[in-house]
Short mmCIF file of C-alpha atoms and ligand atoms in Angstrom, two decimals:
data_model
loop_
_atom_site.label_atom_id
_atom_site.label_comp_id
_atom_site.label_asym_id
_atom_site.label_seq_id
_atom_site.Cartn_x
_atom_site.Cartn_y
_atom_site.Cartn_z
CA MET A 28 1.45 10.70 12.43
CA LEU A 29 -2.05 9.65 11.50
CA ASN A 30 -4.08 8.05 14.25
CA LEU A 31 -6.81 5.51 13.61
CA ASP A 32 -9.36 4.89 16.36
CA LEU A 33 -11.43 1.72 15.93
CA SER A 34 -13.06 1.70 19.35
CA ASN A 35 -16.44 2.26 17.69
CA VAL A 36 -16.03 -0.68 15.32
CA SER A 37 -15.57 -3.58 17.73
CA PRO A 38 -19.11 -3.39 19.24
CA PHE A 39 -20.48 -4.25 15.79
CA LEU A 40 -18.34 -7.32 15.19
CA PRO A 41 -17.89 -10.70 16.82
CA ALA A 42 -14.98 -11.05 19.27
CA GLY A 43 -11.78 -12.02 17.48
CA TRP A 44 -12.67 -10.19 14.26
CA ARG A 45 -9.14 -8.76 13.95
CA ALA A 46 -7.51 -12.18 14.17
CA GLY A 47 -9.96 -13.43 11.55
CA GLU A 48 -8.57 -10.95 9.03
CA GLU A 49 -4.87 -11.52 9.72
CA LYS A 50 -4.19 -14.31 7.23
CA GLY A 51 -5.82 -12.42 4.38
CA LEU A 52 -3.95 -9.26 5.30
CA LYS A 53 -0.59 -11.03 5.30
CA GLN A 54 -1.32 -12.30 1.82
CA ALA A 55 -2.59 -8.91 0.61
CA HIS A 56 0.45 -7.13 2.03
CA GLU A 57 2.75 -9.54 0.27
CA TYR A 58 0.88 -9.02 -3.02
CA VAL A 59 1.35 -5.26 -2.74
CA MET A 60 4.94 -5.28 -1.55
CA ASN A 61 6.24 -8.07 -3.79
CA GLY A 62 4.02 -7.70 -6.84
CA THR A 63 2.73 -11.25 -6.67
CA GLY A 64 -1.01 -10.54 -6.98
CA ALA A 65 -3.38 -9.59 -9.80
CA GLY A 66 -2.68 -6.22 -11.41
CA SER A 67 0.96 -6.25 -10.35
CA ASP A 68 1.91 -4.18 -13.41
CA TYR A 69 0.33 -1.21 -11.60
CA LEU A 70 2.32 -1.11 -8.40
CA GLY A 71 4.53 1.81 -9.39
CA TRP A 72 2.86 3.93 -6.68
CA VAL A 73 4.08 1.72 -3.83
CA ARG A 74 7.63 3.13 -3.65
CA LEU A 75 6.90 6.31 -5.60
CA PRO A 76 7.33 8.71 -2.62
CA ALA A 77 10.98 7.59 -2.40
CA ASP A 78 11.77 6.53 -5.95
CA TYR A 79 10.21 9.37 -7.95
CA ASP A 80 12.12 10.93 -10.80
CA LYS A 81 14.04 13.76 -9.08
CA ALA A 82 15.04 15.47 -12.34
CA GLU A 83 11.42 15.61 -13.46
CA PHE A 84 10.40 16.83 -10.01
CA ALA A 85 12.79 19.78 -10.41
CA ARG A 86 11.31 20.48 -13.86
CA ILE A 87 7.81 20.42 -12.37
CA ARG A 88 8.83 23.08 -9.85
CA LYS A 89 10.41 25.20 -12.57
CA ALA A 90 7.36 24.95 -14.80
CA ALA A 91 5.12 25.84 -11.85
CA GLU A 92 7.24 28.92 -11.16
CA LYS A 93 6.97 29.96 -14.80
CA ILE A 94 3.19 29.52 -14.74
CA ARG A 95 2.99 31.55 -11.52
CA SER A 96 5.03 34.35 -13.06
CA ASP A 97 3.48 34.56 -16.54
CA SER A 98 -0.15 33.46 -16.01
CA LYS A 99 -3.16 34.83 -14.20
CA ALA A 100 -4.97 31.55 -14.82
CA LEU A 101 -4.10 27.91 -15.37
CA VAL A 102 -6.55 25.61 -17.14
CA VAL A 103 -6.02 22.03 -15.96
CA ILE A 104 -7.53 19.61 -18.47
CA GLY A 105 -8.11 16.02 -17.36
CA ILE A 106 -10.73 13.61 -16.03
CA GLY A 107 -10.91 10.90 -13.35
CA GLY A 108 -7.48 10.07 -12.03
CA SER A 109 -6.03 12.79 -14.23
CA TYR A 110 -8.04 15.46 -12.40
CA LEU A 111 -9.40 14.55 -8.98
CA GLY A 112 -6.13 14.32 -7.03
CA ALA A 113 -4.83 17.75 -7.99
CA ARG A 114 -8.12 19.44 -7.16
CA ALA A 115 -8.45 17.49 -3.90
CA VAL A 116 -5.02 18.54 -2.68
CA ILE A 117 -5.28 22.17 -3.81
CA GLU A 118 -8.66 22.66 -2.15
CA THR A 119 -7.90 20.71 1.03
CA LEU A 120 -4.72 22.66 1.69
CA THR A 121 -6.02 26.07 0.68
CA SER A 122 -9.75 26.52 0.36
CA ASN A 123 -12.77 25.26 -1.55
CA ASN A 124 -12.84 28.91 -2.64
CA TYR A 125 -9.20 28.75 -3.82
CA ASN A 126 -9.71 31.06 -6.79
CA LEU A 127 -11.30 33.76 -4.64
CA ALA A 128 -9.18 33.33 -1.52
CA ARG A 129 -5.71 33.05 -3.07
CA LYS A 130 -3.27 35.88 -2.38
CA ASP A 131 -0.97 35.21 -5.32
CA GLY A 132 -0.45 32.70 -8.10
CA PRO A 133 -2.86 31.86 -10.92
CA ALA A 134 -6.55 31.07 -10.66
CA ILE A 135 -6.94 27.36 -11.45
CA TYR A 136 -9.84 26.17 -13.57
CA PHE A 137 -10.52 22.51 -14.26
CA ALA A 138 -11.83 21.58 -17.70
CA GLY A 139 -12.25 18.42 -19.75
CA ASN A 140 -13.84 16.55 -16.84
CA GLY A 141 -17.26 16.41 -18.48
CA LEU A 142 -19.07 17.26 -21.69
CA SER A 143 -21.03 20.35 -20.71
CA ALA A 144 -20.81 23.14 -23.29
CA ASP A 145 -21.92 25.61 -20.62
CA ALA A 146 -19.12 24.61 -18.26
CA MET A 147 -16.56 24.83 -21.06
CA ASN A 148 -17.83 28.23 -22.24
CA GLU A 149 -17.67 29.47 -18.66
CA VAL A 150 -13.96 28.62 -18.38
CA ILE A 151 -13.32 30.15 -21.81
CA ASP A 152 -14.97 33.40 -20.65
CA LEU A 153 -12.97 33.36 -17.43
CA VAL A 154 -9.58 33.04 -19.11
CA LYS A 155 -9.84 34.57 -22.57
CA ASP A 156 -8.96 38.12 -21.47
CA VAL A 157 -6.12 37.26 -19.08
CA ASP A 158 -2.73 35.63 -19.55
CA PHE A 159 -3.25 31.91 -19.11
CA SER A 160 -1.53 28.55 -19.52
CA VAL A 161 -2.83 25.02 -20.03
CA ASN A 162 -1.80 21.76 -18.41
CA VAL A 163 -3.37 18.92 -20.40
CA ILE A 164 -3.25 15.60 -18.56
CA SER A 165 -4.16 12.24 -20.05
CA LYS A 166 -2.30 9.01 -19.52
CA SER A 167 -3.86 7.26 -22.49
CA GLY A 168 -3.93 10.47 -24.50
CA THR A 169 -7.16 9.32 -26.09
CA THR A 170 -9.88 10.09 -23.52
CA THR A 171 -12.67 11.99 -25.27
CA GLU A 172 -13.50 14.62 -22.62
CA PRO A 173 -9.98 16.05 -22.15
CA ALA A 174 -9.14 15.61 -25.84
CA VAL A 175 -12.13 17.75 -26.85
CA ALA A 176 -11.29 20.38 -24.19
CA PHE A 177 -7.66 20.51 -25.25
CA ARG A 178 -8.57 21.04 -28.88
CA ILE A 179 -10.65 24.05 -27.80
CA PHE A 180 -8.12 25.61 -25.39
CA LYS A 181 -5.18 24.97 -27.72
CA ALA A 182 -7.00 26.92 -30.43
CA LEU A 183 -7.78 29.71 -27.95
CA LEU A 184 -4.14 29.95 -26.89
CA GLU A 185 -2.92 29.94 -30.50
CA GLU A 186 -5.38 32.66 -31.43
CA LYS A 187 -4.23 34.77 -28.48
CA TYR A 188 -0.46 34.21 -28.52
CA GLY A 189 0.29 32.72 -31.96
CA LYS A 190 1.61 29.19 -32.42
CA GLU A 191 5.00 29.93 -30.86
CA GLY A 192 3.60 31.80 -27.86
CA ALA A 193 1.02 29.08 -27.26
CA ARG A 194 3.72 26.41 -27.35
CA SER A 195 5.44 27.95 -24.32
CA ARG A 196 2.16 27.97 -22.36
CA ILE A 197 1.13 24.36 -22.91
CA TYR A 198 2.31 21.61 -20.57
CA ALA A 199 1.42 18.03 -21.52
CA THR A 200 1.36 15.27 -18.91
CA THR A 201 0.99 11.89 -20.60
CA ASP A 202 2.50 8.48 -21.31
CA ALA A 203 6.24 8.37 -21.95
CA LYS A 204 5.86 6.62 -25.31
CA ARG A 205 2.30 6.10 -26.53
CA GLY A 206 -0.95 7.85 -27.32
CA ALA A 207 -2.34 10.69 -29.39
CA LEU A 208 -1.39 13.36 -26.83
CA LYS A 209 2.19 12.10 -26.73
CA GLY A 210 2.34 12.33 -30.53
CA LEU A 211 0.86 15.82 -30.54
CA ALA A 212 3.17 17.04 -27.75
CA ASP A 213 6.23 15.70 -29.58
CA GLN A 214 5.11 17.24 -32.85
CA GLU A 215 4.33 20.66 -31.34
CA GLY A 216 7.28 20.72 -28.93
CA TYR A 217 5.33 21.18 -25.70
CA GLU A 218 7.05 20.71 -22.38
CA GLU A 219 6.18 17.13 -21.40
CA PHE A 220 5.77 15.33 -18.10
CA VAL A 221 5.32 11.62 -17.67
CA VAL A 222 2.59 9.46 -16.18
CA PRO A 223 4.65 6.37 -15.31
CA ASP A 224 3.50 3.13 -16.96
CA ALA A 225 3.13 1.35 -13.64
CA VAL A 226 0.93 4.00 -12.01
CA GLY A 227 -2.81 3.92 -12.75
CA GLY A 228 -4.88 7.10 -12.92
CA ARG A 229 -6.39 6.92 -9.44
CA TYR A 230 -2.93 6.35 -7.93
CA SER A 231 -1.24 9.16 -9.87
CA VAL A 232 -1.69 12.23 -7.68
CA LEU A 233 1.94 12.09 -6.50
CA THR A 234 3.25 12.01 -10.09
CA ALA A 235 3.37 15.00 -12.45
CA VAL A 236 -0.38 14.44 -12.94
CA GLY A 237 -1.08 16.00 -9.56
CA LEU A 238 2.19 17.71 -8.76
CA LEU A 239 2.30 20.32 -11.53
CA PRO A 240 -1.12 21.88 -10.82
CA ILE A 241 -0.51 21.53 -7.07
CA ALA A 242 2.86 23.32 -7.32
CA ALA A 243 1.31 25.98 -9.57
CA ALA A 244 -1.11 26.68 -6.69
CA GLY A 245 1.93 27.49 -4.52
CA ILE A 246 1.80 24.31 -2.44
CA ASP A 247 5.02 22.78 -1.11
CA ILE A 248 5.20 19.56 -3.15
CA GLN A 249 8.40 18.49 -1.40
CA ALA A 250 6.55 18.44 1.92
CA LEU A 251 3.73 16.47 0.26
CA MET A 252 6.19 13.84 -0.97
CA ASP A 253 8.04 13.78 2.37
CA GLY A 254 4.80 13.08 4.24
CA ALA A 255 3.93 10.31 1.79
CA ARG A 256 7.41 8.81 2.14
CA GLU A 257 7.20 8.75 5.93
CA GLU A 258 3.83 7.00 5.71
CA MET A 259 5.21 4.58 3.11
CA GLU A 260 8.00 3.57 5.49
CA LEU A 261 5.52 3.02 8.29
CA LEU A 262 3.02 1.03 6.26
CA SER A 263 5.60 -1.17 4.58
CA LYS A 264 5.96 -3.10 7.84
CA PRO A 265 3.53 -6.02 8.06
CA GLY A 266 1.54 -6.63 11.23
CA MET A 267 -1.75 -5.97 12.93
CA ASP A 268 -0.41 -2.72 14.39
CA ASN A 269 -0.01 -1.35 10.84
CA PRO A 270 -2.81 1.27 10.59
CA ALA A 271 -3.56 0.40 6.95
CA TRP A 272 -4.02 -3.24 7.97
CA GLN A 273 -6.36 -2.11 10.74
CA TYR A 274 -8.42 0.07 8.40
CA ALA A 275 -8.61 -2.65 5.74
CA ALA A 276 -9.45 -5.28 8.35
CA ALA A 277 -12.26 -3.22 9.87
CA ARG A 278 -13.92 -2.30 6.60
CA HIS A 279 -13.61 -5.86 5.28
CA ALA A 280 -15.03 -7.43 8.45
CA LEU A 281 -17.88 -4.91 8.42
CA TYR A 282 -18.53 -5.61 4.73
CA GLU A 283 -18.67 -9.33 5.45
CA SER A 284 -21.11 -8.60 8.28
CA GLY A 285 -23.51 -7.03 5.77
CA LYS A 286 -22.51 -3.37 5.48
CA LYS A 287 -22.65 -2.07 1.92
CA VAL A 288 -21.73 1.63 2.05
CA GLU A 289 -18.74 3.49 3.45
CA ILE A 290 -19.21 7.19 4.05
CA LEU A 291 -16.14 9.41 4.28
CA ALA A 292 -16.95 12.39 6.47
CA GLY A 293 -14.91 15.54 7.00
CA TYR A 294 -15.54 18.69 9.02
CA GLU A 295 -13.61 21.11 6.78
CA PRO A 296 -15.42 22.48 3.70
CA SER A 297 -12.04 22.46 1.97
CA PHE A 298 -11.94 18.67 2.41
CA ARG A 299 -15.05 18.05 0.30
CA PHE A 300 -13.12 17.39 -2.89
CA PHE A 301 -10.76 15.01 -1.14
CA GLY A 302 -13.88 12.88 -0.75
CA GLU A 303 -14.25 12.86 -4.55
CA TRP A 304 -10.67 11.62 -4.93
CA TRP A 305 -11.20 8.97 -2.24
CA LYS A 306 -14.44 7.80 -3.89
CA GLN A 307 -12.65 7.18 -7.18
CA LEU A 308 -9.79 5.40 -5.43
CA PHE A 309 -12.01 2.93 -3.60
CA GLY A 310 -14.86 2.85 -6.13
CA GLU A 311 -12.71 1.91 -9.11
CA SER A 312 -10.46 -0.37 -7.09
CA GLU A 313 -13.10 -2.44 -5.31
CA GLY A 314 -16.35 -2.06 -7.20
CA LYS A 315 -16.18 -5.11 -9.47
CA ASP A 316 -17.18 -8.76 -9.68
CA GLY A 317 -20.43 -7.81 -7.91
CA LYS A 318 -18.51 -6.79 -4.78
CA GLY A 319 -17.36 -3.76 -2.81
CA LEU A 320 -18.45 -1.15 -0.29
CA PHE A 321 -20.07 1.75 -2.16
CA PRO A 322 -17.97 4.83 -1.30
CA ALA A 323 -19.94 7.97 -0.47
CA SER A 324 -18.82 11.23 1.10
CA VAL A 325 -20.33 13.97 3.22
CA GLU A 326 -19.31 17.30 4.69
CA PHE A 327 -20.23 17.84 8.32
CA THR A 328 -21.84 19.64 9.88
CA ALA A 329 -23.53 20.90 6.67
CA ASP A 330 -24.70 17.46 5.53
CA LEU A 331 -26.00 16.55 8.98
CA HIS A 332 -28.88 18.78 7.93
CA SER A 333 -29.46 16.76 4.77
CA MET A 334 -27.98 13.25 4.89
CA GLY A 335 -27.84 13.17 8.70
CA GLN A 336 -31.38 11.83 8.89
CA PHE A 337 -30.59 8.87 6.64
CA ILE A 338 -27.33 8.12 8.41
CA GLN A 339 -29.10 8.15 11.77
CA GLN A 340 -32.21 6.16 10.90
CA GLY A 341 -32.26 4.97 7.29
CA GLU A 342 -31.37 1.52 5.94
CA ARG A 343 -28.63 0.14 8.26
CA VAL A 344 -26.11 -0.62 5.53
CA MET A 345 -23.39 1.93 6.21
CA ILE A 346 -20.16 2.50 8.03
CA GLU A 347 -18.63 5.92 8.58
CA THR A 348 -14.99 6.95 8.34
CA VAL A 349 -14.40 10.39 9.82
CA VAL A 350 -11.28 12.37 8.95
CA ARG A 351 -10.47 14.89 11.65
CA PHE A 352 -7.70 17.49 11.37
CA ASP A 353 -6.07 18.17 14.71
CA LYS A 354 -5.00 21.75 14.01
CA ALA A 355 -6.91 24.43 12.15
CA HIS A 356 -5.22 27.19 10.12
CA SER A 357 -6.79 29.91 12.23
CA SER A 358 -8.86 30.45 15.35
CA LEU A 359 -12.06 32.34 16.05
CA ASN A 360 -13.85 32.92 19.36
CA ILE A 361 -17.57 33.39 19.79
CA PRO A 362 -18.26 36.90 21.13
CA ASN A 363 -20.32 37.75 24.21
CA ASP A 364 -23.64 39.53 23.73
CA PRO A 365 -24.89 41.30 26.89
CA GLU A 366 -28.47 41.04 25.62
CA ASN A 367 -28.16 37.28 24.95
CA VAL A 368 -31.32 37.40 22.84
CA ASP A 369 -30.16 34.38 20.84
CA GLY A 370 -29.46 32.47 24.08
CA LEU A 371 -25.93 31.68 22.96
CA ASN A 372 -23.99 33.17 25.87
CA PHE A 373 -23.22 29.68 27.15
CA LEU A 374 -20.77 29.69 24.22
CA SER A 375 -19.29 33.17 24.84
CA GLY A 376 -15.52 33.12 24.64
CA LYS A 377 -15.47 29.54 23.40
CA SER A 378 -13.50 28.83 20.24
CA MET A 379 -15.13 27.56 17.06
CA ALA A 380 -12.65 24.65 17.24
CA PHE A 381 -14.05 23.68 20.65
CA VAL A 382 -17.61 23.82 19.36
CA ALA A 383 -16.70 21.78 16.26
CA GLU A 384 -14.95 19.18 18.40
CA GLN A 385 -18.02 18.73 20.61
CA ALA A 386 -20.12 18.41 17.45
CA LEU A 387 -17.78 15.71 16.12
CA ARG A 388 -17.87 13.79 19.40
CA GLY A 389 -21.64 14.09 19.67
CA VAL A 390 -22.19 13.00 16.08
CA ILE A 391 -20.02 9.92 16.47
CA LEU A 392 -21.93 8.84 19.57
CA ALA A 393 -25.29 9.48 17.91
CA HIS A 394 -24.37 7.57 14.76
CA VAL A 395 -22.90 4.67 16.71
CA ASP A 396 -26.10 4.57 18.79
CA GLY A 397 -28.00 4.54 15.50
CA GLY A 398 -26.12 1.44 14.34
CA VAL A 399 -23.36 3.00 12.22
CA PRO A 400 -19.86 1.69 13.01
CA ASN A 401 -17.35 4.52 13.17
CA LEU A 402 -13.70 4.70 12.16
CA LEU A 403 -11.99 7.91 13.30
CA LEU A 404 -8.83 8.98 11.50
CA THR A 405 -7.01 11.94 13.04
CA VAL A 406 -4.59 13.88 10.83
CA PRO A 407 -2.11 16.16 12.67
CA ALA A 408 -2.63 19.28 10.56
CA ARG A 409 -4.15 20.54 7.33
CA ASP A 410 -0.68 20.87 5.81
CA ALA A 411 1.17 19.35 2.87
CA ARG A 412 3.17 16.85 4.90
CA SER A 413 0.12 15.45 6.69
CA LEU A 414 -1.89 15.33 3.48
CA GLY A 415 0.91 13.43 1.71
CA ALA A 416 0.70 10.89 4.53
CA LEU A 417 -3.09 10.69 4.27
CA ILE A 418 -2.96 10.14 0.50
CA TYR A 419 -0.45 7.34 0.87
CA PHE A 420 -2.41 5.82 3.75
CA PHE A 421 -5.56 5.55 1.65
CA GLU A 422 -3.66 4.30 -1.43
CA PHE A 423 -1.94 1.53 0.52
CA ALA A 424 -5.07 0.62 2.47
CA CYS A 425 -7.02 0.49 -0.79
CA GLY A 426 -4.50 -1.87 -2.40
CA ILE A 427 -4.63 -4.34 0.46
CA SER A 428 -8.40 -3.91 0.90
CA GLY A 429 -8.96 -4.86 -2.72
CA TYR A 430 -6.88 -8.00 -2.38
CA LEU A 431 -8.67 -8.85 0.86
CA LEU A 432 -11.94 -8.60 -1.02
CA GLY A 433 -10.60 -10.93 -3.70
CA VAL A 434 -10.57 -8.48 -6.63
CA ASN A 435 -7.85 -6.98 -8.79
CA PRO A 436 -7.59 -3.50 -7.19
CA PHE A 437 -5.72 -2.01 -10.14
CA ASP A 438 -7.98 -2.47 -13.16
CA GLN A 439 -11.24 -0.77 -14.13
CA PRO A 440 -12.78 -2.88 -16.92
CA GLY A 441 -16.26 -1.51 -16.25
CA VAL A 442 -15.31 2.02 -17.34
CA GLU A 443 -15.07 0.86 -20.96
CA ALA A 444 -18.78 0.02 -21.32
CA TYR A 445 -20.03 3.61 -21.53
CA LYS A 446 -17.05 4.67 -23.65
CA ASN A 447 -17.73 2.02 -26.27
CA ASN A 448 -21.42 2.96 -26.49
CA MET A 449 -20.57 6.66 -26.73
CA TYR A 450 -17.95 6.06 -29.45
CA ALA A 451 -20.43 3.98 -31.41
CA LEU A 452 -23.22 6.55 -31.15
CA LEU A 453 -20.81 9.33 -32.11
CA GLY A 454 -19.80 7.41 -35.24
CA LYS A 455 -16.16 6.78 -34.32
CA PRO A 456 -14.50 4.71 -37.05
CA GLY A 457 -14.35 1.04 -36.07
CA TYR A 458 -17.65 1.06 -34.16
CA GLU A 459 -20.03 0.80 -37.16
CA ALA A 460 -21.72 -2.49 -36.24
CA GLN A 461 -22.24 -1.43 -32.63
CA LYS A 462 -23.76 1.87 -33.83
CA VAL A 463 -26.42 0.02 -35.83
CA GLU A 464 -27.25 -2.25 -32.90
CA LEU A 465 -27.42 0.58 -30.33
CA GLU A 466 -29.53 2.83 -32.56
CA LYS A 467 -31.97 -0.06 -33.05
CA ARG A 468 -32.25 -0.43 -29.26
CA LEU A 469 -32.80 3.31 -28.93
CA GLY A 470 -35.51 3.19 -31.59
CA CYS A 471 -33.66 5.50 -34.03
O1 PA5 B 10 -8.20 5.89 -12.87
C1 PA5 B 10 -8.30 5.81 -14.07
O2 PA5 B 10 -7.61 5.03 -14.74
C2 PA5 B 10 -9.25 6.70 -14.82
O3 PA5 B 10 -10.02 7.47 -13.97
C3 PA5 B 10 -8.46 7.62 -15.73
O4 PA5 B 10 -7.61 8.41 -14.96
C4 PA5 B 10 -9.40 8.49 -16.55
O5 PA5 B 10 -10.27 7.68 -17.30
C5 PA5 B 10 -8.61 9.40 -17.47
O6 PA5 B 10 -7.79 8.64 -18.29
P1 PA5 B 10 -6.61 9.30 -19.09
O7 PA5 B 10 -5.65 9.87 -18.12
O8 PA5 B 10 -6.04 8.18 -19.89
O9 PA5 B 10 -7.22 10.38 -19.96
#
């Protein structure tokens, strides 16, 4: 079970702050559970850990096994919600050096999450001489970055294996009915997986979007879903003892008190990418209508030597949510040195876990003393079950937080602005007038 400690929040808020949030939380909970709020078309994630498509789940496992047996590398093509969750889970549960540290299974390279020719050429060089497969993921099937990457890797596969051979190495995860990728996958006969209509990108990690790459990395996706389901059952119950209510209440009350930034901090290097997933979840869900806590993330203790100064003494606009894993994968003791030239013998025989725990405790006290409210979330272990629970916890908390803030947590209208400008400047048919106007502004 996850444990949320808010003892370092209350000193920053007026007495009775919890009660002040209760009415809004009741309403927000009802919106999420009953689909009566804005964006209710996108609540497919709420019961997903129980109601997922079991036949497709079995196909995902089979495809992952095939990839593990016939490929030395898997190129996962996707951006935003079609990318961040898979990478977050793979790295958190294995290593931020997954490709170097893995004992078996394919190397996993992520492509189509940007427009850098250098990054794309690097992945091409890494896979072109080994057996590889491609999982292209795009709900809309029209996003430029993954579409460009897929065109390139499809051609590479066809050149290497022929059209037929390539077909058996391409897995397309997309909409069940619409979009260019759906059309292409149907036409070419790729194995297809579905992004359910009612699940938005940032909520899709527990669909085929995340599950196929995660399973290909050898991770137990059943345990991931089981952990999420257990958390779902817990959080479905309304009340102030619901940990998602408590998290949403604290961050909302702190936001109302003038805080503008929430920092997610972890102490495991492998957790760094989970911060990227979390930033998208909260950033896209809450950052609209001129509102929202800006989500940032740090890795401690490394970033204490960079961002630590700002957190301790900079503009007092932030709150800190620390994710602490109770159990490490391994242990390591600090050796004794009879010479003690480095003066470290006071740590001889102590475990790294003990040292890290004292660092965590000391940092929390220092930051609280520096005016940064602290929320401490303890996760039992860095395993699939616990991570499934953590994912669901943040998803649910984000849904109710967004409603508490008074926004639609399930749309992202602001993302279109850059896309439209880029399409116009690239000369996409239909954007002719906008092209003229933008080029005039750019002085072309
Ligand atoms: O959360 C979202 O909706 C976005 O981040 C999308 O996932 C992202 O833009 C990619 O979209 P698509 O999967 O349609 O290619």
